[in-house]
């Protein structure tokens, strides 16, 4: 297995955690998101992952993208040790928390989103950081409630 990754990418970090918890051997292939305008924007990487995002996992001649899809693949193809609890309701709860992080929190933390705010919308560094802190806070409050078992989540 080859994992195309970036050291600061939380999405790639999720996959590295899953691979390591499962004890799976993989080759980490760094894809720098800043150097030279971003290696993820180069034709070689776009040929592998047209979305130009990390992570991407190459296994058995196939390329998988999107961290949660990769983690589900790892769980299904290497069921032990299990990453998800056995009970269906518990599994759904874990998936809801993972999706809240990947879909609600992560996008506003994404380098391309933050760069868009400053480059295209001319937001100052202070404005960008205030926007970022607000949405990360909202997302983390929801995750905190989910972890506490708040029935409203």
Coordinates of N, CA, C and O in Angstrom, one line a residue:
X1 N 0.8 -1.2 0.0 CA 0.0 0.0 0.0 C 0.9 1.2 0.0 O 1.9 1.3 0.7
X2 N 0.4 2.2 -0.7 CA 1.1 3.5 -0.7 C 0.0 4.6 -0.3 O -1.1 4.6 -0.8
X3 N 0.4 5.4 0.7 CA -0.4 6.5 1.1 C 0.2 7.8 0.7 O 1.3 8.1 1.2
X4 N -0.5 8.5 -0.1 CA -0.1 9.8 -0.5 C -0.6 10.8 0.5 O -1.8 10.8 0.8
X5 N 0.3 11.5 1.2 CA 0.0 12.1 2.4 C 0.7 13.5 2.5 O 1.7 13.7 1.8
X6 N 0.2 14.3 3.4 CA 0.9 15.6 3.8 C 0.9 15.6 5.3 O -0.1 15.4 6.0
X7 N 2.0 16.0 5.9 CA 2.2 15.9 7.3 C 1.2 16.8 8.1 O 0.9 16.4 9.3
X8 N 0.7 17.8 7.5 CA -0.2 18.7 8.3 C -1.7 18.5 7.9 O -2.5 19.2 8.5
X9 N -2.0 17.6 7.0 CA -3.3 17.3 6.6 C -4.0 16.5 7.7 O -3.6 15.3 7.9
X10 N -5.1 17.0 8.3 CA -5.9 16.2 9.3 C -6.6 15.0 8.6 O -6.7 13.9 9.2
X11 N -7.0 15.1 7.3 CA -7.6 14.0 6.6 C -6.6 12.9 6.4 O -6.9 11.7 6.7
X12 N -5.4 13.2 6.0 CA -4.3 12.2 5.9 C -3.9 11.6 7.2 O -3.6 10.4 7.3
X13 N -3.9 12.5 8.2 CA -3.6 12.0 9.6 C -4.6 10.9 10.0 O -4.2 9.9 10.6
X14 N -5.9 11.1 9.7 CA -6.9 10.1 10.1 C -6.6 8.8 9.5 O -6.7 7.7 10.1
X15 N -6.2 8.8 8.2 CA -5.9 7.5 7.6 C -4.6 6.9 8.2 O -4.5 5.7 8.4
X16 N -3.6 7.7 8.4 CA -2.4 7.2 9.1 C -2.7 6.5 10.4 O -2.2 5.5 10.8
X17 N -3.6 7.2 11.2 CA -4.0 6.6 12.5 C -4.6 5.2 12.2 O -4.3 4.2 12.9
X18 N -5.6 5.1 11.3 CA -6.2 3.8 11.0 C -5.2 2.8 10.6 O -5.3 1.6 11.1
X19 N -4.3 3.1 9.7 CA -3.3 2.2 9.2 C -2.5 1.7 10.4 O -2.2 0.5 10.5
X20 N -2.1 2.6 11.2 CA -1.2 2.2 12.3 C -2.0 1.4 13.4 O -1.4 0.4 13.9
X21 N -3.2 1.8 13.7 CA -4.0 1.0 14.6 C -4.2 -0.4 14.1 O -4.3 -1.4 14.9
X22 N -4.4 -0.6 12.8 CA -4.6 -1.9 12.3 C -3.2 -2.7 12.1 O -3.2 -3.8 11.7
X23 N -2.1 -2.0 12.3 CA -0.8 -2.6 12.1 C -0.5 -2.9 10.7 O 0.3 -3.9 10.4
X24 N -1.0 -2.1 9.8 CA -0.7 -2.4 8.3 C 0.5 -1.7 7.8 O 0.7 -0.5 8.2
X25 N 1.3 -2.3 7.0 CA 2.5 -1.7 6.4 C 2.1 -0.9 5.2 O 1.2 -1.3 4.4
X26 N 2.7 0.3 5.1 CA 2.4 1.1 4.0 C 3.6 2.0 3.7 O 4.4 2.3 4.6
X27 N 3.7 2.5 2.5 CA 4.7 3.4 2.1 C 4.1 4.8 2.1 O 3.1 5.0 1.4
X28 N 4.6 5.7 2.9 CA 4.1 7.1 2.9 C 4.8 7.9 1.8 O 6.0 7.9 1.8
X29 N 4.0 8.4 0.9 CA 4.5 9.2 -0.2 C 4.1 10.6 0.1 O 2.9 11.0 0.0
X30 N 5.1 11.5 0.4 CA 4.7 12.9 0.8 C 4.3 13.7 -0.5 O 4.9 13.6 -1.5
X31 N 3.2 14.4 -0.3 CA 2.7 15.3 -1.3 C 2.6 16.7 -0.6 O 1.7 16.9 0.2
X32 N 3.6 17.6 -0.9 CA 3.6 18.9 -0.2 C 2.6 19.8 -0.8 O 2.5 20.0 -2.0
X33 N 1.8 20.3 0.0 CA 0.6 21.2 -0.4 C 1.0 22.6 -0.6 O 0.2 23.4 -1.1
X34 N 2.2 23.0 -0.2 CA 2.6 24.4 -0.3 C 3.8 24.6 -1.3 O 3.8 25.5 -2.2
X35 N 4.8 23.8 -1.1 CA 6.1 23.9 -1.9 C 5.8 24.0 -3.4 O 5.0 23.2 -3.9
X36 N 6.4 24.9 -4.1 CA 6.2 25.0 -5.6 C 4.8 25.2 -6.0 O 4.5 24.8 -7.1
X37 N 4.0 25.9 -5.2 CA 2.6 26.1 -5.6 C 1.7 24.9 -5.3 O 0.5 24.9 -5.6
X38 N 2.3 23.9 -4.7 CA 1.5 22.7 -4.3 C 1.7 21.5 -5.2 O 1.4 21.6 -6.4
X39 N 2.4 20.5 -4.7 CA 2.6 19.3 -5.5 C 1.3 18.6 -5.9 O 1.3 17.8 -6.9
X40 N 0.3 18.8 -5.1 CA -1.0 18.2 -5.4 C -1.7 18.8 -6.6 O -2.6 18.2 -7.2
X41 N -1.2 19.9 -7.1 CA -1.7 20.5 -8.3 C -0.9 20.2 -9.6 O -1.2 20.6 -10.7
X42 N 0.1 19.3 -9.4 CA 1.0 18.9 -10.5 C 0.3 17.8 -11.3 O -0.4 17.0 -10.8
X43 N 0.5 17.7 -12.6 CA -0.1 16.7 -13.5 C 0.1 15.3 -13.0 O -0.8 14.5 -13.0
X44 N 1.3 15.0 -12.4 CA 1.5 13.6 -12.0 C 0.5 13.2 -10.8 O 0.0 12.1 -10.9
X45 N 0.3 14.1 -9.9 CA -0.6 13.8 -8.8 C -2.0 13.9 -9.3 O -2.8 13.0 -8.9
X46 N -2.3 14.8 -10.1 CA -3.7 14.9 -10.6 C -4.1 13.7 -11.4 O -5.3 13.3 -11.5
X47 N -3.1 13.1 -12.0 CA -3.4 11.8 -12.8 C -3.8 10.7 -11.8 O -4.5 9.8 -12.2
X48 N -3.3 10.8 -10.6 CA -3.6 9.8 -9.6 C -4.9 10.1 -8.9 O -5.7 9.3 -8.7
X49 N -5.1 11.4 -8.5 CA -6.3 11.9 -7.8 C -6.7 13.2 -8.5 O -6.2 14.2 -8.1
X50 N -7.7 13.1 -9.4 CA -8.1 14.3 -10.1 C -8.6 15.4 -9.2 O -8.6 16.6 -9.6
X51 N -9.0 15.1 -8.0 CA -9.5 16.2 -7.1 C -8.3 17.0 -6.5 O -8.5 18.1 -6.0
X52 N -7.1 16.4 -6.6 CA -5.9 17.1 -6.2 C -5.9 17.3 -4.7 O -5.4 18.2 -4.2
X53 N -6.5 16.3 -3.9 CA -6.5 16.4 -2.5 C -5.7 15.2 -1.9 O -5.5 14.2 -2.6
X54 N -5.3 15.3 -0.7 CA -4.7 14.2 0.1 C -5.7 13.9 1.2 O -6.4 14.8 1.6
X55 N -5.8 12.7 1.6 CA -4.9 11.5 1.2 C -5.5 10.8 0.0 O -6.6 11.0 -0.4
X56 N -4.6 10.0 -0.6 CA -5.0 9.0 -1.5 C -4.3 7.7 -1.2 O -3.1 7.7 -0.7
X57 N -5.0 6.6 -1.2 CA -4.4 5.3 -0.9 C -4.4 4.4 -2.1 O -5.4 4.2 -2.8
X58 N -3.2 3.9 -2.5 CA -3.1 3.0 -3.6 C -2.9 1.6 -3.0 O -2.0 1.4 -2.2
X59 N -3.8 0.7 -3.4 CA -3.8 -0.7 -2.9 C -4.3 -1.6 -4.0 O -5.3 -1.3 -4.6
X60 N -3.5 -2.6 -4.3 CA -3.9 -3.6 -5.3 C -4.2 -3.0 -6.6 O -5.2 -3.4 -7.3
X61 N -3.4 -2.0 -7.0 CA -3.6 -1.4 -8.3 C -4.7 -0.4 -8.4 O -5.0 0.2 -9.5
X62 N -5.4 -0.1 -7.3 CA -6.5 0.8 -7.3 C -6.2 2.0 -6.4 O -5.4 1.9 -5.4
X63 N -6.7 3.2 -6.7 CA -6.5 4.4 -5.9 C -7.8 4.8 -5.2 O -8.9 4.9 -5.9
X64 N -7.8 4.9 -3.9 CA -8.9 5.3 -3.2 C -8.7 6.7 -2.6 O -7.5 7.0 -2.3
X65 N -9.7 7.5 -2.6 CA -9.6 8.9 -2.0 C -10.7 9.1 -1.0 O -11.5 8.3 -0.8
X66 N -10.6 10.2 -0.3 CA -11.4 10.6 0.8 C -11.2 9.8 2.0 O -11.4 8.6 2.0
X67 N -10.8 10.4 3.1 CA -10.3 9.7 4.3 C -11.3 8.7 4.9 O -10.9 7.6 5.2
X68 N -12.6 9.1 5.0 CA -13.5 8.2 5.6 C -13.8 7.0 4.7 O -13.9 5.9 5.2
X69 N -13.8 7.2 3.4 CA -13.9 6.0 2.5 C -12.7 5.1 2.6 O -12.9 3.9 2.6
X70 N -11.5 5.7 2.7 CA -10.3 4.9 2.8 C -10.4 4.1 4.1 O -10.1 2.9 4.2
X71 N -10.8 4.7 5.2 CA -10.9 4.1 6.5 C -11.9 2.9 6.5 O -11.7 1.9 7.0
X72 N -13.0 3.2 5.8 CA -14.1 2.1 5.7 C -13.5 0.9 4.9 O -13.8 -0.2 5.2
X73 N -12.8 1.2 3.9 CA -12.1 0.2 3.1 C -11.2 -0.6 3.9 O -11.2 -1.9 3.9
X74 N -10.4 0.1 4.7 CA -9.4 -0.6 5.6 C -10.2 -1.5 6.6 O -9.7 -2.6 6.9
X75 N -11.2 -1.0 7.1 CA -12.0 -1.7 8.1 C -12.6 -3.0 7.5 O -12.7 -4.1 8.1
X76 N -13.1 -2.9 6.2 CA -13.8 -4.0 5.6 C -12.7 -5.0 5.0 O -13.0 -6.2 5.1
X77 N -11.6 -4.5 4.6 CA -10.6 -5.4 4.0 C -9.7 -6.0 5.1 O -9.0 -7.1 4.8
X78 N -9.6 -5.4 6.2 CA -8.7 -5.8 7.3 C -9.5 -5.7 8.6 O -9.3 -4.8 9.4
X79 N -10.5 -6.6 8.8 CA -11.4 -6.4 9.9 C -10.8 -6.4 11.3 O -11.5 -5.9 12.3
X80 N -9.7 -7.0 11.5 CA -9.1 -7.1 12.8 C -7.7 -6.3 12.9 O -7.0 -6.5 11.9
X81 N -7.5 -5.6 13.9 CA -8.4 -5.2 14.9 C -9.5 -4.2 14.4 O -9.2 -3.4 13.6
X82 N -10.7 -4.3 15.0 CA -11.8 -3.5 14.5 C -11.6 -2.1 15.0 O -11.2 -1.8 16.1
X83 N -11.9 -1.1 14.2 CA -11.9 0.3 14.5 C -13.3 0.7 15.0 O -13.4 1.7 15.8
X84 N -14.3 0.0 14.6 CA -15.7 0.4 15.0 C -16.2 -0.6 16.0 O -15.9 -1.8 16.0
X85 N -17.1 -0.1 16.9 CA -17.7 -1.0 17.9 C -18.6 -2.0 17.2 O -19.0 -1.8 16.1
X86 N -19.0 -3.1 17.9 CA -19.8 -4.1 17.3 C -21.3 -3.8 17.2 O -21.9 -4.2 16.2
X87 N -21.8 -3.1 18.1 CA -23.3 -2.8 18.1 C -23.6 -1.7 17.1 O -22.9 -0.7 16.9
X88 N -24.6 -2.0 16.3 CA -25.0 -1.0 15.2 C -25.2 0.4 15.6 O -24.8 1.3 14.9
X89 N -25.9 0.6 16.8 CA -26.1 2.0 17.2 C -24.8 2.7 17.6 O -24.6 3.9 17.3
X90 N -23.9 1.9 18.2 CA -22.6 2.5 18.6 C -21.8 2.8 17.3 O -21.1 3.8 17.2
X91 N -21.9 1.9 16.3 CA -21.2 2.2 15.0 C -21.7 3.4 14.4 O -21.0 4.2 13.9
X92 N -23.1 3.6 14.4 CA -23.7 4.8 13.8 C -23.2 6.1 14.5 O -23.0 7.1 13.9
X93 N -23.1 6.0 15.8 CA -22.7 7.1 16.6 C -21.2 7.5 16.3 O -20.9 8.7 16.1
X94 N -20.4 6.5 16.2 CA -19.0 6.8 15.8 C -18.9 7.4 14.4 O -18.2 8.3 14.2
X95 N -19.7 6.8 13.5 CA -19.7 7.4 12.1 C -20.2 8.8 12.1 O -19.7 9.7 11.3
X96 N -21.2 9.1 12.9 CA -21.7 10.5 13.0 C -20.7 11.5 13.5 O -20.5 12.6 12.9
X97 N -19.9 11.1 14.5 CA -18.9 11.9 15.0 C -17.8 12.1 13.9 O -17.3 13.2 13.7
X98 N -17.4 11.0 13.3 CA -16.4 11.1 12.2 C -16.8 12.0 11.1 O -16.1 12.8 10.5
X99 N -18.1 11.9 10.7 CA -18.6 12.7 9.6 C -18.7 14.2 10.0 O -18.5 15.1 9.2
X100 N -19.1 14.4 11.3 CA -19.1 15.8 11.8 C -17.7 16.5 11.6 O -17.6 17.6 11.2
X101 N -16.7 15.7 12.0 CA -15.3 16.2 11.9 C -14.9 16.4 10.4 O -14.5 17.4 10.0
X102 N -15.2 15.4 9.6 CA -14.7 15.4 8.2 C -15.6 16.3 7.3 O -15.0 16.9 6.4
X103 N -16.8 16.5 7.6 CA -17.7 17.3 6.7 C -18.0 18.7 7.3 O -18.2 19.6 6.5
X104 N -18.1 18.8 8.6 CA -18.4 20.1 9.1 C -17.2 20.9 9.6 O -17.2 22.1 9.4
X105 N -16.3 20.3 10.2 CA -15.1 21.0 10.8 C -14.0 21.1 9.8 O -13.4 22.1 9.6
X106 N -13.6 20.0 9.2 CA -12.4 19.9 8.3 C -12.5 20.9 7.1 O -11.5 21.5 6.9
X107 N -13.6 21.0 6.5 CA -13.6 21.9 5.3 C -13.1 23.4 5.6 O -12.5 24.0 4.8
X108 N -13.5 23.9 6.8 CA -13.1 25.3 7.1 C -11.7 25.3 7.6 O -11.1 26.4 7.7
X109 N -11.1 24.2 7.8 CA -9.7 24.1 8.3 C -8.8 23.8 7.0 O -7.6 23.9 7.1
X110 N -9.4 23.6 5.9 CA -8.7 23.2 4.7 C -7.9 24.4 4.1 O -8.4 25.5 4.0
X111 N -6.7 24.1 3.7 CA -5.7 25.1 3.2 C -6.4 25.9 2.1 O -6.3 27.1 2.0
X112 N -7.0 25.2 1.1 CA -7.5 25.8 0.0 C -8.7 26.8 0.3 O -8.9 27.8 -0.3
X113 N -9.5 26.4 1.3 CA -10.5 27.3 1.8 C -10.0 28.6 2.4 O -10.4 29.7 2.2
X114 N -9.0 28.4 3.3 CA -8.4 29.5 4.0 C -7.7 30.4 3.0 O -7.7 31.6 3.1
X115 N -7.0 29.8 2.0 CA -6.3 30.6 1.0 C -7.4 31.4 0.2 O -7.1 32.6 -0.2
X116 N -8.5 30.8 -0.1 CA -9.6 31.5 -0.9 C -10.0 32.7 -0.1 O -10.3 33.8 -0.7
X117 N -10.2 32.6 1.2 CA -10.6 33.8 2.0 C -9.7 35.0 1.8 O -10.1 36.1 1.7
X118 N -8.4 34.7 1.9 CA -7.4 35.8 1.8 C -7.1 36.2 0.4 O -7.1 37.4 0.1
X119 N -7.0 35.3 -0.5 CA -6.6 35.6 -1.9 C -7.8 36.2 -2.7 O -7.6 37.1 -3.5
X120 N -8.9 35.5 -2.6 CA -10.1 35.9 -3.5 C -11.0 36.9 -2.8 O -11.6 37.7 -3.5
X121 N -11.2 36.7 -1.5 CA -12.2 37.6 -0.8 C -11.5 38.7 -0.1 O -12.2 39.5 0.6
X122 N -10.2 38.8 -0.2 CA -9.4 39.8 0.4 C -9.6 40.0 1.9 O -9.5 41.1 2.5
X123 N -9.8 38.9 2.6 CA -10.0 38.9 4.1 C -8.6 39.1 4.6 O -7.6 38.5 4.2
X124 N -8.5 39.9 5.7 CA -7.2 40.0 6.4 C -6.9 38.8 7.2 O -7.8 37.9 7.4
X125 N -5.7 38.7 7.6 CA -5.3 37.5 8.4 C -6.2 37.4 9.7 O -6.6 36.4 10.1
X126 N -6.4 38.6 10.3 CA -7.3 38.6 11.5 C -8.7 38.2 11.2 O -9.3 37.4 11.9
X127 N -9.3 38.6 10.1 CA -10.6 38.2 9.7 C -10.7 36.7 9.4 O -11.6 36.1 9.8
X128 N -9.7 36.3 8.7 CA -9.6 34.8 8.3 C -9.6 34.0 9.6 O -10.3 33.0 9.8
X129 N -8.7 34.4 10.6 CA -8.6 33.6 11.8 C -9.9 33.7 12.6 O -10.2 32.7 13.3
X130 N -10.5 34.9 12.7 CA -11.8 35.0 13.4 C -12.9 34.1 12.8 O -13.6 33.4 13.5
X131 N -13.0 34.1 11.5 CA -13.9 33.2 10.8 C -13.6 31.7 11.1 O -14.5 30.9 11.4
X132 N -12.3 31.4 11.0 CA -11.9 30.0 11.2 C -12.2 29.6 12.7 O -12.8 28.5 12.9
X133 N -11.8 30.4 13.6 CA -12.1 30.1 15.0 C -13.6 29.9 15.3 O -14.0 29.0 16.0
X134 N -14.4 30.7 14.7 CA -15.9 30.6 14.9 C -16.4 29.3 14.5 O -17.1 28.6 15.2
X135 N -16.1 28.9 13.2 CA -16.7 27.7 12.7 C -16.0 26.4 13.3 O -16.7 25.4 13.5
X136 N -14.8 26.5 13.6 CA -14.2 25.3 14.3 C -14.8 25.2 15.7 O -15.1 24.1 16.1
X137 N -15.0 26.3 16.4 CA -15.7 26.2 17.7 C -17.1 25.7 17.6 O -17.5 24.8 18.5
X138 N -17.9 26.1 16.7 CA -19.2 25.6 16.5 C -19.2 24.1 16.3 O -19.9 23.3 16.9
X139 N -18.3 23.6 15.4 CA -18.1 22.2 15.1 C -17.7 21.4 16.3 O -18.2 20.3 16.6
X140 N -16.7 21.9 17.0 CA -16.2 21.1 18.2 C -17.2 21.1 19.3 O -17.3 20.1 20.1
X141 N -18.0 22.1 19.5 CA -19.1 22.1 20.5 C -20.1 21.0 20.2 O -20.5 20.3 21.1
X142 N -20.4 20.8 18.9 CA -21.3 19.7 18.5 C -20.7 18.4 18.8 O -21.4 17.5 19.3
X143 N -19.4 18.2 18.4 CA -18.8 16.9 18.7 C -18.7 16.7 20.2 O -18.9 15.5 20.6
X144 N -18.4 17.7 21.0 CA -18.4 17.5 22.4 C -19.7 17.0 22.9 O -19.8 16.1 23.7
X145 N -20.8 17.6 22.4 CA -22.2 17.1 22.8 C -22.4 15.7 22.4 O -23.0 14.9 23.1
X146 N -21.9 15.3 21.2 CA -22.1 14.0 20.7 C -21.4 13.0 21.6 O -21.9 11.9 21.9
X147 N -20.2 13.4 21.9 CA -19.4 12.5 22.8 C -20.0 12.3 24.2 O -19.9 11.3 24.8
X148 N -20.6 13.4 24.6 CA -21.3 13.3 26.0 C -22.6 12.5 25.9 O -23.2 12.3 26.9
X149 N -23.1 12.2 24.7 CA -24.3 11.5 24.5 C -25.5 12.3 24.6 O -26.6 11.8 24.9
X150 N -25.4 13.6 24.3 CA -26.5 14.5 24.3 C -27.5 14.1 23.3 O -27.2 13.9 22.1
X151 N -28.8 13.8 23.7 CA -29.8 13.3 22.8 C -30.2 14.2 21.7 O -30.8 13.8 20.8
X152 N -29.8 15.5 21.9 CA -30.2 16.5 20.8 C -29.3 16.4 19.6 O -29.5 17.1 18.7
X153 N -28.2 15.6 19.7 CA -27.3 15.6 18.6 C -27.6 14.5 17.6 O -28.3 13.5 17.9

